[in-house]
């Protein structure tokens, strides 16, 4: 989430005419998809519905498509706020607005608008911003602004109409035979619906960076298979618990497709026995990428994702990135490569993974760590030593023993 405005509830209206509480979901890139637009809209609708279903136990609000936006039908203003907070975190959503659906009748719209404005107190200036998505309503948007604005102005003594940066904007939208009004919106996370951009395998440690990298790919619409290497049996399985918690946290953003876990400790021991100490970490990483690629090929994923950031640690110099990345034939996506650690931490805090990643755990990469790891590995030297190892045999065994965590059960409503 970027910024959130106030989430004050709208009032229980004194009017008895037919109105209902709604959340309007606005998207941007999804709307630019030309002939594929309907596919993207349906996917976004499905993703929001699924998330609402897991957060709202029973009585899940329904999600409908109306021209150019989605509509969440809710039973009260409180439910509107809850549903809006859920929808704002779903990739593809740019903004959510909490308001009312009404008949296209100014005698109903005006008092309802006044009621929404009352809930915005204190404020001093306001304006009405109308939109008519088709011409089935006889009054155009300029006239609507004047009519509704004038009506409100008469009933709001001490407030003034102001076009530039008013304290409150009453939005009025005429769409498909009904009208929507709202004053309150939240920023969404943007991006594209999860599942619209193909599949990737994200190498997910319990550290700070890789959950942010996976989140960035989710936000761009990828289906993300998480892959974690634990030091088990050479170290404890605490990192596995943390990665499960990270996966649970990512549910709010569309969630991982699945989470695979590899007990990597024995292979690290084998590497430590066969490779120069300074190159151990490079070899751990190469084997991780080779496993990720085998999983990707099996699952139809077309890229690998890491949380590497240039120069952040010894293993992330350009030389070492070259020496490890060369093992993969699929593209290796590194969405954090040019971010500073503080920027990554800020993002990890926003998406709620920082607190999980900050817990102490056994990181498999520190197993059998030499005092001076190589910071400028030579690709040729690495590849020559790599060929001496029974990699295919290891890969077959690792793939056979790979464990999968059932994710949707983690996403059960709390
Ligand atoms: P992170 O915070 O993501 O662990 P880091 O700064 O600790 O990153 P490294 O430990 O060098 O950096 O790891 C670089 C990348 O390699 C990670 O971002 C992650 O994608 C992958 N990686 C490292 N360790 C593991 C692991 N145990 N399981 C899965 N992937 C890992
Ligand atoms: Mg790490």
PDB file of C-alpha atoms in Angstrom, residues 55-287:
ATOM      1  CA  UNK A  55     -11.044 -12.854   4.811  1.00  0.00           C
ATOM      2  CA  UNK A  56     -14.835 -12.700   5.267  1.00  0.00           C
ATOM      3  CA  UNK A  57     -15.832 -15.961   6.845  1.00  0.00           C
ATOM      4  CA  UNK A  58     -19.192 -16.764   5.235  1.00  0.00           C
ATOM      5  CA  UNK A  59     -21.208 -13.687   4.054  1.00  0.00           C
ATOM      6  CA  UNK A  60     -18.617 -12.841   1.415  1.00  0.00           C
ATOM      7  CA  UNK A  61     -19.412  -9.619  -0.435  1.00  0.00           C
ATOM      8  CA  UNK A  62     -20.145 -10.151  -4.129  1.00  0.00           C
ATOM      9  CA  UNK A  63     -17.956  -8.610  -6.831  1.00  0.00           C
ATOM     10  CA  UNK A  64     -19.615  -7.397 -10.048  1.00  0.00           C
ATOM     11  CA  UNK A  65     -18.302  -5.886 -13.248  1.00  0.00           C
ATOM     12  CA  UNK A  66     -19.720  -2.571 -14.404  1.00  0.00           C
ATOM     13  CA  UNK A  67     -18.362  -0.479 -17.192  1.00  0.00           C
ATOM     14  CA  UNK A  68     -14.692   0.288 -16.561  1.00  0.00           C
ATOM     15  CA  UNK A  69     -14.626  -0.761 -12.923  1.00  0.00           C
ATOM     16  CA  UNK A  70     -15.568  -3.460 -10.437  1.00  0.00           C
ATOM     17  CA  UNK A  71     -18.144  -3.152  -7.752  1.00  0.00           C
ATOM     18  CA  UNK A  72     -18.105  -4.846  -4.361  1.00  0.00           C
ATOM     19  CA  UNK A  73     -21.592  -5.071  -2.885  1.00  0.00           C
ATOM     20  CA  UNK A  74     -21.492  -4.703   0.887  1.00  0.00           C
ATOM     21  CA  UNK A  75     -24.149  -4.518   3.543  1.00  0.00           C
ATOM     22  CA  UNK A  76     -22.902  -1.589   5.626  1.00  0.00           C
ATOM     23  CA  UNK A  77     -20.390   1.224   5.630  1.00  0.00           C
ATOM     24  CA  UNK A  78     -18.227  -0.726   8.083  1.00  0.00           C
ATOM     25  CA  UNK A  79     -18.105  -3.694   5.721  1.00  0.00           C
ATOM     26  CA  UNK A  80     -17.270  -1.285   2.918  1.00  0.00           C
ATOM     27  CA  UNK A  81     -14.145  -0.147   4.769  1.00  0.00           C
ATOM     28  CA  UNK A  82     -13.085  -3.747   5.465  1.00  0.00           C
ATOM     29  CA  UNK A  83     -13.660  -4.836   1.883  1.00  0.00           C
ATOM     30  CA  UNK A  84     -11.888  -1.742   0.548  1.00  0.00           C
ATOM     31  CA  UNK A  85      -8.792  -2.473   2.642  1.00  0.00           C
ATOM     32  CA  UNK A  86      -8.701  -6.018   1.263  1.00  0.00           C
ATOM     33  CA  UNK A  87      -9.214  -4.944  -2.356  1.00  0.00           C
ATOM     34  CA  UNK A  88      -6.609  -2.155  -2.183  1.00  0.00           C
ATOM     35  CA  UNK A  89      -3.854  -4.761  -1.714  1.00  0.00           C
ATOM     36  CA  UNK A  90      -4.832  -6.899  -4.695  1.00  0.00           C
ATOM     37  CA  UNK A  91      -2.492  -6.474  -7.696  1.00  0.00           C
ATOM     38  CA  UNK A  92      -4.255  -4.593 -10.492  1.00  0.00           C
ATOM     39  CA  UNK A  93      -6.193  -2.282  -8.182  1.00  0.00           C
ATOM     40  CA  UNK A  94      -5.265   1.388  -8.404  1.00  0.00           C
ATOM     41  CA  UNK A  95      -7.873   2.905  -6.113  1.00  0.00           C
ATOM     42  CA  UNK A  96     -10.910   1.870  -4.123  1.00  0.00           C
ATOM     43  CA  UNK A  97     -13.751   4.175  -3.164  1.00  0.00           C
ATOM     44  CA  UNK A  98     -16.332   3.579  -0.470  1.00  0.00           C
ATOM     45  CA  UNK A  99     -19.745   4.992  -1.206  1.00  0.00           C
ATOM     46  CA  UNK A 100     -23.323   4.389  -2.238  1.00  0.00           C
ATOM     47  CA  UNK A 101     -25.191   3.054  -5.245  1.00  0.00           C
ATOM     48  CA  UNK A 102     -28.403   4.925  -5.942  1.00  0.00           C
ATOM     49  CA  UNK A 103     -31.090   5.340  -8.546  1.00  0.00           C
ATOM     50  CA  UNK A 104     -30.320   7.945 -11.222  1.00  0.00           C
ATOM     51  CA  UNK A 105     -32.633  10.420  -9.518  1.00  0.00           C
ATOM     52  CA  UNK A 106     -31.387  13.757  -8.227  1.00  0.00           C
ATOM     53  CA  UNK A 107     -34.051  13.782  -5.489  1.00  0.00           C
ATOM     54  CA  UNK A 108     -32.339  10.699  -4.087  1.00  0.00           C
ATOM     55  CA  UNK A 109     -28.748  11.590  -4.987  1.00  0.00           C
ATOM     56  CA  UNK A 110     -28.676  15.072  -3.411  1.00  0.00           C
ATOM     57  CA  UNK A 111     -29.756  14.156   0.158  1.00  0.00           C
ATOM     58  CA  UNK A 112     -27.505  11.087   0.076  1.00  0.00           C
ATOM     59  CA  UNK A 113     -24.595  13.281  -1.019  1.00  0.00           C
ATOM     60  CA  UNK A 114     -25.315  15.686   1.834  1.00  0.00           C
ATOM     61  CA  UNK A 115     -25.259  12.801   4.246  1.00  0.00           C
ATOM     62  CA  UNK A 116     -21.853  11.620   2.970  1.00  0.00           C
ATOM     63  CA  UNK A 117     -20.531  15.185   3.227  1.00  0.00           C
ATOM     64  CA  UNK A 118     -21.683  15.436   6.850  1.00  0.00           C
ATOM     65  CA  UNK A 119     -19.490  12.493   7.611  1.00  0.00           C
ATOM     66  CA  UNK A 120     -16.440  14.369   6.277  1.00  0.00           C
ATOM     67  CA  UNK A 121     -16.577  17.068   8.979  1.00  0.00           C
ATOM     68  CA  UNK A 122     -14.573  19.066   9.720  1.00  0.00           C
ATOM     69  CA  UNK A 123     -14.027  20.608   6.281  1.00  0.00           C
ATOM     70  CA  UNK A 124     -14.292  24.086   4.816  1.00  0.00           C
ATOM     71  CA  UNK A 125     -14.280  23.747   1.058  1.00  0.00           C
ATOM     72  CA  UNK A 126     -15.733  21.216  -1.357  1.00  0.00           C
ATOM     73  CA  UNK A 127     -16.546  20.500  -4.957  1.00  0.00           C
ATOM     74  CA  UNK A 128     -18.630  18.026  -6.923  1.00  0.00           C
ATOM     75  CA  UNK A 129     -16.900  15.976  -9.591  1.00  0.00           C
ATOM     76  CA  UNK A 130     -19.362  14.191 -11.886  1.00  0.00           C
ATOM     77  CA  UNK A 131     -18.826  11.657 -14.646  1.00  0.00           C
ATOM     78  CA  UNK A 132     -21.301  10.208 -17.044  1.00  0.00           C
ATOM     79  CA  UNK A 133     -19.996   7.030 -18.653  1.00  0.00           C
ATOM     80  CA  UNK A 134     -22.712   7.073 -21.320  1.00  0.00           C
ATOM     81  CA  UNK A 135     -25.359   9.483 -22.396  1.00  0.00           C
ATOM     82  CA  UNK A 136     -28.386   7.608 -21.079  1.00  0.00           C
ATOM     83  CA  UNK A 137     -28.736  10.278 -18.402  1.00  0.00           C
ATOM     84  CA  UNK A 138     -29.981  13.545 -19.917  1.00  0.00           C
ATOM     85  CA  UNK A 139     -27.868  15.959 -17.848  1.00  0.00           C
ATOM     86  CA  UNK A 140     -24.170  16.257 -18.724  1.00  0.00           C
ATOM     87  CA  UNK A 141     -21.424  16.229 -16.126  1.00  0.00           C
ATOM     88  CA  UNK A 142     -20.840  20.008 -16.077  1.00  0.00           C
ATOM     89  CA  UNK A 143     -24.510  20.610 -15.385  1.00  0.00           C
ATOM     90  CA  UNK A 144     -24.538  17.859 -12.775  1.00  0.00           C
ATOM     91  CA  UNK A 145     -21.641  19.518 -10.955  1.00  0.00           C
ATOM     92  CA  UNK A 146     -23.531  22.795 -10.911  1.00  0.00           C
ATOM     93  CA  UNK A 147     -26.886  21.329  -9.898  1.00  0.00           C
ATOM     94  CA  UNK A 148     -25.657  19.028  -7.129  1.00  0.00           C
ATOM     95  CA  UNK A 149     -22.964  21.506  -6.000  1.00  0.00           C
ATOM     96  CA  UNK A 150     -25.540  24.300  -5.794  1.00  0.00           C
ATOM     97  CA  UNK A 151     -27.992  22.115  -3.892  1.00  0.00           C
ATOM     98  CA  UNK A 152     -25.294  21.157  -1.371  1.00  0.00           C
ATOM     99  CA  UNK A 153     -23.983  24.717  -1.114  1.00  0.00           C
ATOM    100  CA  UNK A 154     -27.398  25.965   0.034  1.00  0.00           C
ATOM    101  CA  UNK A 155     -27.473  23.363   2.782  1.00  0.00           C
ATOM    102  CA  UNK A 156     -23.892  23.677   3.965  1.00  0.00           C
ATOM    103  CA  UNK A 157     -23.648  27.095   5.577  1.00  0.00           C
ATOM    104  CA  UNK A 158     -20.095  28.242   6.249  1.00  0.00           C
ATOM    105  CA  UNK A 159     -18.625  26.009   3.502  1.00  0.00           C
ATOM    106  CA  UNK A 160     -17.469  27.245   0.157  1.00  0.00           C
ATOM    107  CA  UNK A 161     -17.268  25.644  -3.245  1.00  0.00           C
ATOM    108  CA  UNK A 162     -13.628  25.561  -4.371  1.00  0.00           C
ATOM    109  CA  UNK A 163     -12.354  24.029  -7.609  1.00  0.00           C
ATOM    110  CA  UNK A 164      -8.628  23.866  -6.760  1.00  0.00           C
ATOM    111  CA  UNK A 165      -7.661  21.459  -3.940  1.00  0.00           C
ATOM    112  CA  UNK A 166     -10.910  21.452  -1.981  1.00  0.00           C
ATOM    113  CA  UNK A 167     -10.965  19.685   1.400  1.00  0.00           C
ATOM    114  CA  UNK A 168     -13.662  17.293   0.171  1.00  0.00           C
ATOM    115  CA  UNK A 169     -14.599  16.111  -3.306  1.00  0.00           C
ATOM    116  CA  UNK A 170     -17.972  14.499  -3.793  1.00  0.00           C
ATOM    117  CA  UNK A 171     -17.635  12.133  -6.731  1.00  0.00           C
ATOM    118  CA  UNK A 172     -20.784  11.342  -8.666  1.00  0.00           C
ATOM    119  CA  UNK A 173     -20.691   8.724 -11.418  1.00  0.00           C
ATOM    120  CA  UNK A 174     -23.555   7.840 -13.710  1.00  0.00           C
ATOM    121  CA  UNK A 175     -22.970   4.316 -14.997  1.00  0.00           C
ATOM    122  CA  UNK A 176     -25.263   1.798 -16.678  1.00  0.00           C
ATOM    123  CA  UNK A 177     -28.557   3.140 -15.354  1.00  0.00           C
ATOM    124  CA  UNK A 178     -27.435   3.711 -11.741  1.00  0.00           C
ATOM    125  CA  UNK A 179     -25.413   6.329  -9.912  1.00  0.00           C
ATOM    126  CA  UNK A 180     -22.538   6.078  -7.472  1.00  0.00           C
ATOM    127  CA  UNK A 181     -21.436   8.684  -4.977  1.00  0.00           C
ATOM    128  CA  UNK A 182     -18.392   8.711  -2.747  1.00  0.00           C
ATOM    129  CA  UNK A 183     -16.052  11.043  -0.916  1.00  0.00           C
ATOM    130  CA  UNK A 184     -13.508   8.593   0.466  1.00  0.00           C
ATOM    131  CA  UNK A 185     -10.902   6.556  -1.423  1.00  0.00           C
ATOM    132  CA  UNK A 186      -7.806   4.507  -0.659  1.00  0.00           C
ATOM    133  CA  UNK A 187      -4.792   4.056  -2.926  1.00  0.00           C
ATOM    134  CA  UNK A 188      -4.368   0.515  -4.241  1.00  0.00           C
ATOM    135  CA  UNK A 189      -1.068  -1.192  -5.019  1.00  0.00           C
ATOM    136  CA  UNK A 190      -1.456  -0.971  -8.816  1.00  0.00           C
ATOM    137  CA  UNK A 191       0.096  -3.535 -11.159  1.00  0.00           C
ATOM    138  CA  UNK A 192      -1.690  -6.372 -12.939  1.00  0.00           C
ATOM    139  CA  UNK A 193      -3.873  -9.265 -11.764  1.00  0.00           C
ATOM    140  CA  UNK A 194      -1.930 -12.245 -10.431  1.00  0.00           C
ATOM    141  CA  UNK A 195      -2.078 -15.008 -13.027  1.00  0.00           C
ATOM    142  CA  UNK A 196      -2.070 -12.686 -16.044  1.00  0.00           C
ATOM    143  CA  UNK A 197       1.694 -12.640 -16.675  1.00  0.00           C
ATOM    144  CA  UNK A 198       2.760 -16.302 -16.631  1.00  0.00           C
ATOM    145  CA  UNK A 199       4.612 -18.279 -14.003  1.00  0.00           C
ATOM    146  CA  UNK A 200       7.964 -17.762 -12.267  1.00  0.00           C
ATOM    147  CA  UNK A 201       9.951 -19.566  -9.591  1.00  0.00           C
ATOM    148  CA  UNK A 202      11.104 -17.176  -6.844  1.00  0.00           C
ATOM    149  CA  UNK A 203      14.002 -18.206  -4.615  1.00  0.00           C
ATOM    150  CA  UNK A 204      12.651 -17.282  -1.238  1.00  0.00           C
ATOM    151  CA  UNK A 205      14.933 -17.180   1.766  1.00  0.00           C
ATOM    152  CA  UNK A 206      13.673 -16.044   5.147  1.00  0.00           C
ATOM    153  CA  UNK A 207      15.724 -12.855   4.681  1.00  0.00           C
ATOM    154  CA  UNK A 208      14.470  -9.345   4.024  1.00  0.00           C
ATOM    155  CA  UNK A 209      15.057  -9.080   0.283  1.00  0.00           C
ATOM    156  CA  UNK A 210      13.599 -12.085  -1.471  1.00  0.00           C
ATOM    157  CA  UNK A 211      10.027 -11.663  -0.088  1.00  0.00           C
ATOM    158  CA  UNK A 212      10.065  -8.135  -1.530  1.00  0.00           C
ATOM    159  CA  UNK A 213      11.309  -9.489  -4.874  1.00  0.00           C
ATOM    160  CA  UNK A 214       8.513 -12.104  -4.915  1.00  0.00           C
ATOM    161  CA  UNK A 215       5.948  -9.422  -4.030  1.00  0.00           C
ATOM    162  CA  UNK A 216       7.145  -7.254  -6.912  1.00  0.00           C
ATOM    163  CA  UNK A 217       6.572 -10.092  -9.358  1.00  0.00           C
ATOM    164  CA  UNK A 218       3.136 -10.794  -7.866  1.00  0.00           C
ATOM    165  CA  UNK A 219       2.292  -7.150  -8.373  1.00  0.00           C
ATOM    166  CA  UNK A 220       3.229  -7.417 -12.036  1.00  0.00           C
ATOM    167  CA  UNK A 221       0.761 -10.246 -12.450  1.00  0.00           C
ATOM    168  CA  UNK A 222       3.062 -13.289 -12.282  1.00  0.00           C
ATOM    169  CA  UNK A 223       2.009 -16.544 -10.650  1.00  0.00           C
ATOM    170  CA  UNK A 224       4.849 -17.107  -8.211  1.00  0.00           C
ATOM    171  CA  UNK A 225       6.093 -20.492  -7.049  1.00  0.00           C
ATOM    172  CA  UNK A 226       8.176 -19.960  -3.908  1.00  0.00           C
ATOM    173  CA  UNK A 227      11.276 -22.143  -3.468  1.00  0.00           C
ATOM    174  CA  UNK A 228      13.089 -22.269  -0.157  1.00  0.00           C
ATOM    175  CA  UNK A 229      16.318 -24.036   0.796  1.00  0.00           C
ATOM    176  CA  UNK A 230      16.740 -24.878   4.442  1.00  0.00           C
ATOM    177  CA  UNK A 231      19.920 -26.067   6.113  1.00  0.00           C
ATOM    178  CA  UNK A 232      18.133 -29.144   7.424  1.00  0.00           C
ATOM    179  CA  UNK A 233      19.474 -31.655   8.542  1.00  0.00           C
ATOM    180  CA  UNK A 234      22.705 -29.727   9.241  1.00  0.00           C
ATOM    181  CA  UNK A 235      20.834 -26.900  10.960  1.00  0.00           C
ATOM    182  CA  UNK A 236      17.367 -26.307  12.432  1.00  0.00           C
ATOM    183  CA  UNK A 237      14.233 -25.757  10.367  1.00  0.00           C
ATOM    184  CA  UNK A 238      13.414 -22.293  11.800  1.00  0.00           C
ATOM    185  CA  UNK A 239      13.831 -20.681   8.380  1.00  0.00           C
ATOM    186  CA  UNK A 240      11.070 -22.955   7.048  1.00  0.00           C
ATOM    187  CA  UNK A 241       8.603 -21.662   9.635  1.00  0.00           C
ATOM    188  CA  UNK A 242       9.481 -18.104   8.748  1.00  0.00           C
ATOM    189  CA  UNK A 243       9.091 -18.724   5.023  1.00  0.00           C
ATOM    190  CA  UNK A 244       5.641 -20.216   5.674  1.00  0.00           C
ATOM    191  CA  UNK A 245       4.744 -17.050   7.567  1.00  0.00           C
ATOM    192  CA  UNK A 246       6.049 -14.968   4.684  1.00  0.00           C
ATOM    193  CA  UNK A 247       3.901 -16.999   2.291  1.00  0.00           C
ATOM    194  CA  UNK A 248       0.921 -16.412   4.552  1.00  0.00           C
ATOM    195  CA  UNK A 249       1.619 -12.682   4.561  1.00  0.00           C
ATOM    196  CA  UNK A 250       1.815 -12.653   0.756  1.00  0.00           C
ATOM    197  CA  UNK A 251      -1.730 -14.064   0.602  1.00  0.00           C
ATOM    198  CA  UNK A 252      -2.986 -10.495   1.015  1.00  0.00           C
ATOM    199  CA  UNK A 253      -1.399  -9.652  -2.354  1.00  0.00           C
ATOM    200  CA  UNK A 254      -2.731 -12.552  -4.350  1.00  0.00           C
ATOM    201  CA  UNK A 255      -0.533 -15.187  -2.744  1.00  0.00           C
ATOM    202  CA  UNK A 256       2.049 -17.666  -3.924  1.00  0.00           C
ATOM    203  CA  UNK A 257       0.989 -20.340  -6.337  1.00  0.00           C
ATOM    204  CA  UNK A 258       2.786 -22.918  -4.192  1.00  0.00           C
ATOM    205  CA  UNK A 259       5.739 -23.150  -1.835  1.00  0.00           C
ATOM    206  CA  UNK A 260       8.448 -25.791  -2.307  1.00  0.00           C
ATOM    207  CA  UNK A 261      11.021 -26.596   0.352  1.00  0.00           C
ATOM    208  CA  UNK A 262      14.356 -28.346  -0.111  1.00  0.00           C
ATOM    209  CA  UNK A 263      16.368 -29.801   2.776  1.00  0.00           C
ATOM    210  CA  UNK A 264      19.694 -28.552   1.477  1.00  0.00           C
ATOM    211  CA  UNK A 265      22.127 -29.188   4.335  1.00  0.00           C
ATOM    212  CA  UNK A 266      23.457 -32.543   3.087  1.00  0.00           C
ATOM    213  CA  UNK A 267      24.224 -31.087  -0.332  1.00  0.00           C
ATOM    214  CA  UNK A 268      26.011 -28.158   1.250  1.00  0.00           C
ATOM    215  CA  UNK A 269      28.133 -30.640   3.164  1.00  0.00           C
ATOM    216  CA  UNK A 270      28.951 -32.437  -0.100  1.00  0.00           C
ATOM    217  CA  UNK A 271      29.877 -29.129  -1.733  1.00  0.00           C
ATOM    218  CA  UNK A 272      31.989 -28.146   1.263  1.00  0.00           C
ATOM    219  CA  UNK A 273      33.875 -31.448   0.918  1.00  0.00           C
ATOM    220  CA  UNK A 274      34.572 -31.019  -2.791  1.00  0.00           C
ATOM    221  CA  UNK A 275      35.044 -27.314  -3.536  1.00  0.00           C
ATOM    222  CA  UNK A 276      37.615 -24.709  -2.447  1.00  0.00           C
ATOM    223  CA  UNK A 277      36.267 -23.051   0.744  1.00  0.00           C
ATOM    224  CA  UNK A 278      36.213 -19.586  -0.824  1.00  0.00           C
ATOM    225  CA  UNK A 279      33.863 -20.820  -3.580  1.00  0.00           C
ATOM    226  CA  UNK A 280      31.349 -22.630  -1.392  1.00  0.00           C
ATOM    227  CA  UNK A 281      28.733 -19.879  -1.399  1.00  0.00           C
ATOM    228  CA  UNK A 282      28.946 -19.490  -5.177  1.00  0.00           C
ATOM    229  CA  UNK A 283      28.353 -23.228  -5.495  1.00  0.00           C
ATOM    230  CA  UNK A 284      25.429 -23.206  -3.049  1.00  0.00           C
ATOM    231  CA  UNK A 285      23.855 -20.468  -5.170  1.00  0.00           C
ATOM    232  CA  UNK A 286      24.508 -22.261  -8.435  1.00  0.00           C
ATOM    233  CA  UNK A 287      22.916 -25.418  -7.132  1.00  0.00           C
TER     234      UNK A 287
END
